[in-house]
PDB file of C-alpha atoms in Angstrom:
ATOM      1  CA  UNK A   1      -0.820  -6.692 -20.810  1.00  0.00           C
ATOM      2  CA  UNK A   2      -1.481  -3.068 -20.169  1.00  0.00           C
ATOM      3  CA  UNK A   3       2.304  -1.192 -20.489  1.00  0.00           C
ATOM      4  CA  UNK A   4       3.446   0.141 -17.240  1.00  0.00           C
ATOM      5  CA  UNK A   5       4.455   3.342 -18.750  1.00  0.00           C
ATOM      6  CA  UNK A   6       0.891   3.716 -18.970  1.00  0.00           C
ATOM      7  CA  UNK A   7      -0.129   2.783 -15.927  1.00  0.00           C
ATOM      8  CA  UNK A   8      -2.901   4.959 -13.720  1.00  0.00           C
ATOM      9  CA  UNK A   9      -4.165   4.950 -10.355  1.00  0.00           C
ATOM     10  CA  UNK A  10      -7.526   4.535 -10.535  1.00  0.00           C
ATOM     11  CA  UNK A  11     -10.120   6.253  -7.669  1.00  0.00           C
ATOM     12  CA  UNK A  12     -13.474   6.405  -9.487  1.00  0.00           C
ATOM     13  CA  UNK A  13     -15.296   3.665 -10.655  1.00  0.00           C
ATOM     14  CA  UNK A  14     -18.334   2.704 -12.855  1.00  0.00           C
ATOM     15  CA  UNK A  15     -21.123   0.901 -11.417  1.00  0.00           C
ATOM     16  CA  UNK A  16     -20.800  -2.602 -13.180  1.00  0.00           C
ATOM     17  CA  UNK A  17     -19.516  -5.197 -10.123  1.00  0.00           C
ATOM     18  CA  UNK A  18     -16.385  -7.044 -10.044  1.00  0.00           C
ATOM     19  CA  UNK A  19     -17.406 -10.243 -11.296  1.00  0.00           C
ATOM     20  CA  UNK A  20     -16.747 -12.477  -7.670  1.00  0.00           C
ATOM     21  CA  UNK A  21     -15.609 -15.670  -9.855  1.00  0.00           C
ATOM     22  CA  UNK A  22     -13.174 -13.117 -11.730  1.00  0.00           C
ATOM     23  CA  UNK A  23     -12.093 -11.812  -7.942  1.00  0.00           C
ATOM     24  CA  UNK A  24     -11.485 -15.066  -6.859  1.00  0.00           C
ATOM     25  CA  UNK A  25      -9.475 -16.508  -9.804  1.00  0.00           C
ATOM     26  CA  UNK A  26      -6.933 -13.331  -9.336  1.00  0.00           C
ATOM     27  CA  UNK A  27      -6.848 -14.003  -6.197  1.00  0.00           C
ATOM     28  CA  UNK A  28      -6.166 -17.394  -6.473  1.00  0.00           C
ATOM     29  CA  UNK A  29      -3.411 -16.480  -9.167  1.00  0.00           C
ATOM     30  CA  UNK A  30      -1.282 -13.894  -7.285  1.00  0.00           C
ATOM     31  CA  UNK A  31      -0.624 -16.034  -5.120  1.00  0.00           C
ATOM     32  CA  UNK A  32       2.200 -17.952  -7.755  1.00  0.00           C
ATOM     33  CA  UNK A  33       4.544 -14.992  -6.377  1.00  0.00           C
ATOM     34  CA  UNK A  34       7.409 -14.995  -4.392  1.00  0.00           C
ATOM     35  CA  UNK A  35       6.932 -15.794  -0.785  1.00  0.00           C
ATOM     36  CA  UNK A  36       9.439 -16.602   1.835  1.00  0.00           C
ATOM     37  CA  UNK A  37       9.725 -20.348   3.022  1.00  0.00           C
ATOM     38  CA  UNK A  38       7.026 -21.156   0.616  1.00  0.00           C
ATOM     39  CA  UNK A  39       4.806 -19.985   3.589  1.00  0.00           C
ATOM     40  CA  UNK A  40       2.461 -17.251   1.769  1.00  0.00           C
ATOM     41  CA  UNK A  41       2.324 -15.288   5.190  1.00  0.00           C
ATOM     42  CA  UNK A  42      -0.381 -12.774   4.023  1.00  0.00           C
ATOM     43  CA  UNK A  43      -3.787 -12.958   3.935  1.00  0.00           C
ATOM     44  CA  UNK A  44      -6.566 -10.989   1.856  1.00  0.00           C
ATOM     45  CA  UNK A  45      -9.790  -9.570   3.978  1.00  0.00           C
ATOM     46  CA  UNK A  46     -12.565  -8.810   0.834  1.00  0.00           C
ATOM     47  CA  UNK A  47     -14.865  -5.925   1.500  1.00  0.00           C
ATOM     48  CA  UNK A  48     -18.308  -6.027  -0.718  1.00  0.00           C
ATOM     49  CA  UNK A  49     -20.776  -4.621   1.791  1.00  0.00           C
ATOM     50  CA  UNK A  50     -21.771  -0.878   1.743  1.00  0.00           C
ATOM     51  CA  UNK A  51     -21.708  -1.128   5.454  1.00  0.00           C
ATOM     52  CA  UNK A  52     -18.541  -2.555   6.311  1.00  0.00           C
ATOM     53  CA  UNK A  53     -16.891  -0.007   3.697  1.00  0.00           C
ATOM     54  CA  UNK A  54     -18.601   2.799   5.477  1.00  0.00           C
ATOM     55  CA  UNK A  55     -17.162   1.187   8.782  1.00  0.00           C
ATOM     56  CA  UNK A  56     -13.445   0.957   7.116  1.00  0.00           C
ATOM     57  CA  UNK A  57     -13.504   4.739   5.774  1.00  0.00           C
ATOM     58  CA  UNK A  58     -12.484   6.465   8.883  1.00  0.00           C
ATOM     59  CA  UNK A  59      -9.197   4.682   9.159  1.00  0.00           C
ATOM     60  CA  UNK A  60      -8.558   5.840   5.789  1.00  0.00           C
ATOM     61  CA  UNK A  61      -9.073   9.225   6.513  1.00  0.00           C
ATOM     62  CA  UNK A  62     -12.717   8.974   4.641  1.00  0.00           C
ATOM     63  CA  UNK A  63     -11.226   9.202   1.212  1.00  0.00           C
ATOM     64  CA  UNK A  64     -14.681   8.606  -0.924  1.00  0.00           C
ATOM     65  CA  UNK A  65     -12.541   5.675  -3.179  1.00  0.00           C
ATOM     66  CA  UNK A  66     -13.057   3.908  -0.347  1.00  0.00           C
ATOM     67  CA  UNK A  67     -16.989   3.447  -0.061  1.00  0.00           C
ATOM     68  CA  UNK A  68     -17.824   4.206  -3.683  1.00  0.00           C
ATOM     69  CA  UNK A  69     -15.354   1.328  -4.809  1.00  0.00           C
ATOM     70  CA  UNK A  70     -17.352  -2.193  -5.829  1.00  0.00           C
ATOM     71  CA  UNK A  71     -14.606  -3.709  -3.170  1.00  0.00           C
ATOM     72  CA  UNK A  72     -12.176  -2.983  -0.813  1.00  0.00           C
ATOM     73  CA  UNK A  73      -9.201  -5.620   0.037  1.00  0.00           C
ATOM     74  CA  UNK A  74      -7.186  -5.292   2.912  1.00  0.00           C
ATOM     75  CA  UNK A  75      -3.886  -7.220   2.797  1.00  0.00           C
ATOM     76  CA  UNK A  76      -2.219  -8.527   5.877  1.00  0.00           C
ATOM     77  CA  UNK A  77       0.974  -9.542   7.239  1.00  0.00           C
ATOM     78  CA  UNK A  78      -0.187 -12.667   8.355  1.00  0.00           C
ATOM     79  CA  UNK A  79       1.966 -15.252  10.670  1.00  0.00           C
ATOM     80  CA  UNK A  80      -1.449 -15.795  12.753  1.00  0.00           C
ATOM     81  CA  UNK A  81      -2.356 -19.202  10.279  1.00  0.00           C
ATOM     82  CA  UNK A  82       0.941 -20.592  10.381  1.00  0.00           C
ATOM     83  CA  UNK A  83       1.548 -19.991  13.743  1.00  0.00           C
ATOM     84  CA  UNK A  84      -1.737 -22.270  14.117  1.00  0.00           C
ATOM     85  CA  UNK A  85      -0.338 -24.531  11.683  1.00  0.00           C
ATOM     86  CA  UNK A  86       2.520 -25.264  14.254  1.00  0.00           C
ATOM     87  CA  UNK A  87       0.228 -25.453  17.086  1.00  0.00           C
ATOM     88  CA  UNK A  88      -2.393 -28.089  15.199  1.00  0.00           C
ATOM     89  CA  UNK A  89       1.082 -30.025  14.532  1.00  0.00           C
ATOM     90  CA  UNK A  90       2.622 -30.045  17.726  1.00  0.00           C
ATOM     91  CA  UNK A  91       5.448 -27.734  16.730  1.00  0.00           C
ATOM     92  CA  UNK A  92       6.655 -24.855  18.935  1.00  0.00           C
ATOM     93  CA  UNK A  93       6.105 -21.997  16.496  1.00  0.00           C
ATOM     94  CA  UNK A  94       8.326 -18.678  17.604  1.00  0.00           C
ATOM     95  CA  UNK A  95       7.016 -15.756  15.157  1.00  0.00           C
ATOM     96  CA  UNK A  96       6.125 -13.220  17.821  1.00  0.00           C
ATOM     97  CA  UNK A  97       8.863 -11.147  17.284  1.00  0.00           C
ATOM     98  CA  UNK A  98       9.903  -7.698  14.894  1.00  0.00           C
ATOM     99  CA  UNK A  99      11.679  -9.595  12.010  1.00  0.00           C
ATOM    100  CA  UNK A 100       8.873 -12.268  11.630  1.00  0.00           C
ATOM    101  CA  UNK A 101       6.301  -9.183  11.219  1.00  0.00           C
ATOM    102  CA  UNK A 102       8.998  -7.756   8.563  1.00  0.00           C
ATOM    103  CA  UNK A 103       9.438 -11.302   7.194  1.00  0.00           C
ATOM    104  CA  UNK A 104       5.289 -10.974   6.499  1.00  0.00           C
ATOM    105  CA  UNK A 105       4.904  -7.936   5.821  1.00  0.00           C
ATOM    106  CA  UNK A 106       7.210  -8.335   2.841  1.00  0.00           C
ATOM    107  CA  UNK A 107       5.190 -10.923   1.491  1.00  0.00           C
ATOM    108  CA  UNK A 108       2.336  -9.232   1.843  1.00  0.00           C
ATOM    109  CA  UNK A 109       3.322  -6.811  -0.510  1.00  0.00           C
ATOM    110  CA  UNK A 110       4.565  -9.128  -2.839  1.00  0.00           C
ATOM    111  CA  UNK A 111       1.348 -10.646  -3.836  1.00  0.00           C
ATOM    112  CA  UNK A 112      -0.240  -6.742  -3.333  1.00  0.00           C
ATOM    113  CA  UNK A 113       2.079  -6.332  -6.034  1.00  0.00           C
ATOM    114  CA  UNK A 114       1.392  -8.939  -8.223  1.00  0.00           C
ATOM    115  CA  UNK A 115      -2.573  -8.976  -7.854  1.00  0.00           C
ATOM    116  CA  UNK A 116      -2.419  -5.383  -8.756  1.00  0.00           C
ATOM    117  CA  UNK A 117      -0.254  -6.632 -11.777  1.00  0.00           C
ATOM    118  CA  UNK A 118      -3.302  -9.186 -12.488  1.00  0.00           C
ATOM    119  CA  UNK A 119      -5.513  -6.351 -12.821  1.00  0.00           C
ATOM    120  CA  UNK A 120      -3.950  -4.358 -14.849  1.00  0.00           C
ATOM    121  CA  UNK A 121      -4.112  -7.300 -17.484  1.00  0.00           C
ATOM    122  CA  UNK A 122      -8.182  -7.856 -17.019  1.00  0.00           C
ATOM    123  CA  UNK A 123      -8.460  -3.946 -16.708  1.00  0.00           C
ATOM    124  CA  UNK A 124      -9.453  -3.496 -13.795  1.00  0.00           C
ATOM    125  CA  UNK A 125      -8.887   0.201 -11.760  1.00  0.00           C
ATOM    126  CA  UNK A 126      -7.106  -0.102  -8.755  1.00  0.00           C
ATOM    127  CA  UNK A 127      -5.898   2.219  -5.743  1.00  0.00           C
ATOM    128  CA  UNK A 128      -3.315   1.571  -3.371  1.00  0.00           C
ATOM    129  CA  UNK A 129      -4.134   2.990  -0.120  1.00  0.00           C
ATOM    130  CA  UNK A 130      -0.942   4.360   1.752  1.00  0.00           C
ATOM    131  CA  UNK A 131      -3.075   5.153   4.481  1.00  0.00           C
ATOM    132  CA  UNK A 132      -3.298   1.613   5.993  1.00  0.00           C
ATOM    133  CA  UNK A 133      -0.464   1.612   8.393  1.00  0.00           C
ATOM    134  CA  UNK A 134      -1.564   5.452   9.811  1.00  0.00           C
ATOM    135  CA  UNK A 135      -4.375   3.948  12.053  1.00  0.00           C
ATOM    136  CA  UNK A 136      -4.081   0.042  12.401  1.00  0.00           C
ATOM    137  CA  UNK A 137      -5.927  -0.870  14.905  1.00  0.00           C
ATOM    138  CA  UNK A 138      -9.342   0.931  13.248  1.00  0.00           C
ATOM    139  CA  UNK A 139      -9.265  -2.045  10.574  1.00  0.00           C
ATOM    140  CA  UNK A 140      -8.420  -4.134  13.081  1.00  0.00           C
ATOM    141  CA  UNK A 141     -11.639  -3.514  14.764  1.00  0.00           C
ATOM    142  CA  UNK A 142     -13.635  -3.524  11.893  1.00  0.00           C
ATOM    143  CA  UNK A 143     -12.655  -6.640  10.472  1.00  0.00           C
ATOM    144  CA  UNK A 144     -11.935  -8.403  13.947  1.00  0.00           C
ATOM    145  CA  UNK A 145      -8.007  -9.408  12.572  1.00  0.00           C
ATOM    146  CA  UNK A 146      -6.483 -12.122  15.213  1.00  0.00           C
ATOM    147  CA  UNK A 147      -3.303 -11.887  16.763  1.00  0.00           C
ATOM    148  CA  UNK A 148      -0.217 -11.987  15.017  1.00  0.00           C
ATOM    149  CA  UNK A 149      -1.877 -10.280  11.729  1.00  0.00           C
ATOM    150  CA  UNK A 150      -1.255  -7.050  10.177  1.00  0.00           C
ATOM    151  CA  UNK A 151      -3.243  -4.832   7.863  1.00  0.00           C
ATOM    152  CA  UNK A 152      -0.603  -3.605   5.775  1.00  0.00           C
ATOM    153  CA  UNK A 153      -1.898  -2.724   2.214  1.00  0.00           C
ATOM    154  CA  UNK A 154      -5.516  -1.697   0.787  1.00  0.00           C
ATOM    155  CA  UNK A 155      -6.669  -1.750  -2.809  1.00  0.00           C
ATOM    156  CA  UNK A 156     -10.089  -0.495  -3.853  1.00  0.00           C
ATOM    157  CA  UNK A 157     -11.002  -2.242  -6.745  1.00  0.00           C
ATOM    158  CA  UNK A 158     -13.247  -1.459  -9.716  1.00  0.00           C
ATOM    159  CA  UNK A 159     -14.087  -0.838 -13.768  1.00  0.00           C
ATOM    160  CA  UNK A 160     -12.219   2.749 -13.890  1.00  0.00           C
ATOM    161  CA  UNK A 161     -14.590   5.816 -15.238  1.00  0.00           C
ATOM    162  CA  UNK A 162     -13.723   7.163 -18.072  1.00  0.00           C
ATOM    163  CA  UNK A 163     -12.803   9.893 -17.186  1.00  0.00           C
ATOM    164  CA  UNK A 164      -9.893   9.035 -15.154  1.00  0.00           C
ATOM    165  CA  UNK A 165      -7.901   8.840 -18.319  1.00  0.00           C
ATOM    166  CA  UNK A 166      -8.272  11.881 -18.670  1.00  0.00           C
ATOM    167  CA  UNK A 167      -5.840  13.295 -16.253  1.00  0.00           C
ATOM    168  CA  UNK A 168      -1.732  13.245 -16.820  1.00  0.00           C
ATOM    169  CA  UNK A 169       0.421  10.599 -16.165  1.00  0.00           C
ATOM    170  CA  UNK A 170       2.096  11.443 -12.206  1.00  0.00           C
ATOM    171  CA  UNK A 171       6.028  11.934 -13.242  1.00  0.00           C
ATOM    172  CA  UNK A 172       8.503   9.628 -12.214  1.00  0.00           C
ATOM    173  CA  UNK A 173      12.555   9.477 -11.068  1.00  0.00           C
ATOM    174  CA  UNK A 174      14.859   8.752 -13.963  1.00  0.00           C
ATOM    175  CA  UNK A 175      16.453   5.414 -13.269  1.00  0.00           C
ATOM    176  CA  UNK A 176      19.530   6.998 -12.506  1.00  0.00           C
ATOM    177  CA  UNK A 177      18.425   8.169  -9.735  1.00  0.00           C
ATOM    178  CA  UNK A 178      17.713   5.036  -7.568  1.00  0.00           C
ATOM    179  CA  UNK A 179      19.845   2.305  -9.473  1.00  0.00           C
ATOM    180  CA  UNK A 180      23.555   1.879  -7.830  1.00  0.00           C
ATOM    181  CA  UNK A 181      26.064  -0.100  -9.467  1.00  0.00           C
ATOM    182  CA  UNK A 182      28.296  -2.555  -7.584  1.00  0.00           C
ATOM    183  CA  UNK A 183      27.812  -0.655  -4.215  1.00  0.00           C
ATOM    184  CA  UNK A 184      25.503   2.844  -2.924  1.00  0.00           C
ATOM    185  CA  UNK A 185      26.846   5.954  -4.607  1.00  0.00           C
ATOM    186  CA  UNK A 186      25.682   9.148  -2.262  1.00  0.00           C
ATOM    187  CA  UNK A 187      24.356  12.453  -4.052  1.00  0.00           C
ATOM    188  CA  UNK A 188      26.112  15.006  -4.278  1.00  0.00           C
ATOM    189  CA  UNK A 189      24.186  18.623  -4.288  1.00  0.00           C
ATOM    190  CA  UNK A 190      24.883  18.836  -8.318  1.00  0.00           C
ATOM    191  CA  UNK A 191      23.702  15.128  -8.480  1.00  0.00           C
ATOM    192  CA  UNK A 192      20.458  16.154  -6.461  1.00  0.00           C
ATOM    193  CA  UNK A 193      19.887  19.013  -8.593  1.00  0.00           C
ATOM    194  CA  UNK A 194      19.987  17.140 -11.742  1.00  0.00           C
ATOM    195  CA  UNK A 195      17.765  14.222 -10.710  1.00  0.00           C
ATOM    196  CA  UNK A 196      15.377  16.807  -9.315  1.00  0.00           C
ATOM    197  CA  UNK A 197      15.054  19.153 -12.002  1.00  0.00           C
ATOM    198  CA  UNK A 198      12.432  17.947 -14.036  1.00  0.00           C
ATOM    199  CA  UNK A 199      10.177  16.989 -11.361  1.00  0.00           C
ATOM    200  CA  UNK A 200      10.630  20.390  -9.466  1.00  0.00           C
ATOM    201  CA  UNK A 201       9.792  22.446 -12.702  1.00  0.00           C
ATOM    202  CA  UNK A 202       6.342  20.552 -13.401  1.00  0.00           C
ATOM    203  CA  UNK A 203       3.812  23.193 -13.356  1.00  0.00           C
ATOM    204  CA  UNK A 204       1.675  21.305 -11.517  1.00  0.00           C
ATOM    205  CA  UNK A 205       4.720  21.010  -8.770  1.00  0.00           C
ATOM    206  CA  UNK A 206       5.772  24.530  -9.246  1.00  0.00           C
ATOM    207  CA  UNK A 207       1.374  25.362  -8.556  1.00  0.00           C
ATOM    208  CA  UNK A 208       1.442  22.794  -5.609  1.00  0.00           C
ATOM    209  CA  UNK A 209       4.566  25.243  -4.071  1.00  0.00           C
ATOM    210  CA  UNK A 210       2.911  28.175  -4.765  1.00  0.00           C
ATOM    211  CA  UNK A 211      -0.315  27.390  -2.738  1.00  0.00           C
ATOM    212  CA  UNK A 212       1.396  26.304  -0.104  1.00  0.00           C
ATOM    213  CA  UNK A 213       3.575  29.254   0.296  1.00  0.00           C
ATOM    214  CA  UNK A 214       6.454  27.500   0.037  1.00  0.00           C
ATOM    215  CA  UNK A 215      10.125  27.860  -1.552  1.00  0.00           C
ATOM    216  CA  UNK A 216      10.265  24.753  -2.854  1.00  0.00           C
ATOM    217  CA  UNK A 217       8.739  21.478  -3.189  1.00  0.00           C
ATOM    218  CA  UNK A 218      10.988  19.310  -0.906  1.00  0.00           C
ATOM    219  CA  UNK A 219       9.824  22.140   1.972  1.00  0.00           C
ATOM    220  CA  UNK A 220       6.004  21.097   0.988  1.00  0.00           C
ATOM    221  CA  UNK A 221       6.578  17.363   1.804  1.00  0.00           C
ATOM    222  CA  UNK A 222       8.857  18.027   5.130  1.00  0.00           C
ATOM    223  CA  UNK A 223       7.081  21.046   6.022  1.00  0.00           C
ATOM    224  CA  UNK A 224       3.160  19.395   4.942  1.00  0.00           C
ATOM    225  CA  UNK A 225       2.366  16.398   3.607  1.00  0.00           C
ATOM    226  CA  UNK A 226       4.670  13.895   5.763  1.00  0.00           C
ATOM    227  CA  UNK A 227       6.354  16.259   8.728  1.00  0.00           C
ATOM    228  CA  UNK A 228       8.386  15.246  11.864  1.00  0.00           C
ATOM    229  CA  UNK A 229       5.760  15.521  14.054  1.00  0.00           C
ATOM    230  CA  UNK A 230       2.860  13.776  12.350  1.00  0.00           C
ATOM    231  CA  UNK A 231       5.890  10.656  11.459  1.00  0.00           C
ATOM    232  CA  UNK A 232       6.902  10.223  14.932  1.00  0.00           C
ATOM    233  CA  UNK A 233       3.264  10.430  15.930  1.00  0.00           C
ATOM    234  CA  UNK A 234       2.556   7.517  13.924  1.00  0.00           C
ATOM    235  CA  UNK A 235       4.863   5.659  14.522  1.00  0.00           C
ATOM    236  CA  UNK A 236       4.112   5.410  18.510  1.00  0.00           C
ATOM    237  CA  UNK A 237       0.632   4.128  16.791  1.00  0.00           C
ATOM    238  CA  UNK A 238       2.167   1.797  14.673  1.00  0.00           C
ATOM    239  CA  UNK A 239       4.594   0.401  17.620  1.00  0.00           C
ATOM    240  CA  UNK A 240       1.852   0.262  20.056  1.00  0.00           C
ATOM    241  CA  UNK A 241      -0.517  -1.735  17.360  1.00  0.00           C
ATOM    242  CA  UNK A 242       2.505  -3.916  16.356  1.00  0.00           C
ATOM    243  CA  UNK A 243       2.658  -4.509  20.577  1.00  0.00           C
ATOM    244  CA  UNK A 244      -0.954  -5.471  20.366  1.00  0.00           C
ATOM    245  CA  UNK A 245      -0.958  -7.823  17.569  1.00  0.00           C
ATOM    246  CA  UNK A 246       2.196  -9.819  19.097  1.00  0.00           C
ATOM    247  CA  UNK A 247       4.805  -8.777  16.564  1.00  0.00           C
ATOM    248  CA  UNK A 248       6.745  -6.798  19.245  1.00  0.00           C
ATOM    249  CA  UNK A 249       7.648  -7.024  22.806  1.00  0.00           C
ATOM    250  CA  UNK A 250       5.299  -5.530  25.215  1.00  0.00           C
ATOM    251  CA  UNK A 251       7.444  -2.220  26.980  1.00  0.00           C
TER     252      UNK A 251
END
């Protein structure tokens, strides 16, 4: 198995397909993870077609990962199925509601986690699209998602180029900085400044303030990449989509 501490996201590919028996049987796998009730509340839309990639790229902001990938997946909170299941059994199923979406959601991106953990052992390239949750109800669209399911996660999936090696591993938090023992321990400003240090004096970092005529780099993700306004923004999308797909009450 391919070391974590080695571990790359992956956003070009080479043109050799993912093998669709080799898809399937990771698939199939990932699904041995954790999952609450034993009810695997997720469920995995798989994107081959040039045109339905071209259709998805908007709601990831058109990222080119997207259509030059061999296949997209889109991962969903899913409580649609067993909420059928109940139906079909003549049981009164009650999973319309905020903590059943968090209840899926969760193991959603359990077996994200794991089937990304499958591909790392076959060597497969993978990106993890953050962008998913931003504009909901595009995927919805596009891959006509029922009530009471969630996109929540997207993976493009591929053999990496070569040249994707090439670039520097993206630094990481020292462990002490999110492990608490016996109960949460706040940060103090010395704490902050310790755990910060190396990652604020990365020349990269230090080039990404400078460009951005910034101070420092905690202004360039409050001030840039995720701000107030563009948050709360979303998150009136996210609510109203949530509203749509049944997970929340209707205002």
């Amino acid at each position: 198995m391919k070391s974590l501490h080695t571990r790359r996201t992956i956003r070009r590919y080479t043109d050799k397909p993912v093998d669709e028996q080799l898809l399937s049987r990771l698939l199939t796998e990932a699904a041995r993870t954790q999952t609450m009730g034993n009810l695997q509340l997720y469920s995995v839309v798989v994107t081959r077609s040039a045109e339905q990639k071209a259709r998805l790229a908007p709601a990831h902001f058109n990222q080119p990962m997207v259509t030059q990938a061999p296949v997209v997946l889109t991962i969903c909170a899913d409580f649609h199925r067993t909420t059928r299941w109940a139906e079909c059994r003549q049981a009164s199923p009650g999973y319309d509601n905020p903590l059943s979406f968090l209840n899926a959601a969760i193991d959603a991106l359990l077996y994200t986690q794991t089937l990304c953990n499958l591909f790392d052992e076959e060597g497969l390239g993978y990106c993890y699209l953050g962008t998913t949750v931003y504009q909901p109800q595009l995927i919805i669209d596009v891959l006509q998602l029922p009530r009471l399911v969630m996109p929540v996660a997207t993976l493009t999936v591929g053999w990496p180029h070569p040249d994707e090696f090439q670039a520097p591993l993206t630094d990481r938090l020292s462990a002490d900085a999110f492990v608490h023992q016996e109960a949460y321990h706040d940060y103090a400003p010395a704490d902050i400044d310790r755990l910060y240090a190396y990652k604020e004096q990365l020349e990269e970092n230090r080039h990404f303030v400078d460009i951005n005529h910034k101070e420092n780099l905690a202004q360039v993700f409050t001030d840039i990449r995720y701000t107030r306004s563009d948050n709360e923004a979303l998150s009136t999308v996210l609510l109203d989509t949530l509203r749509k797909q049944g997970f929340f009450p209707k205002q």
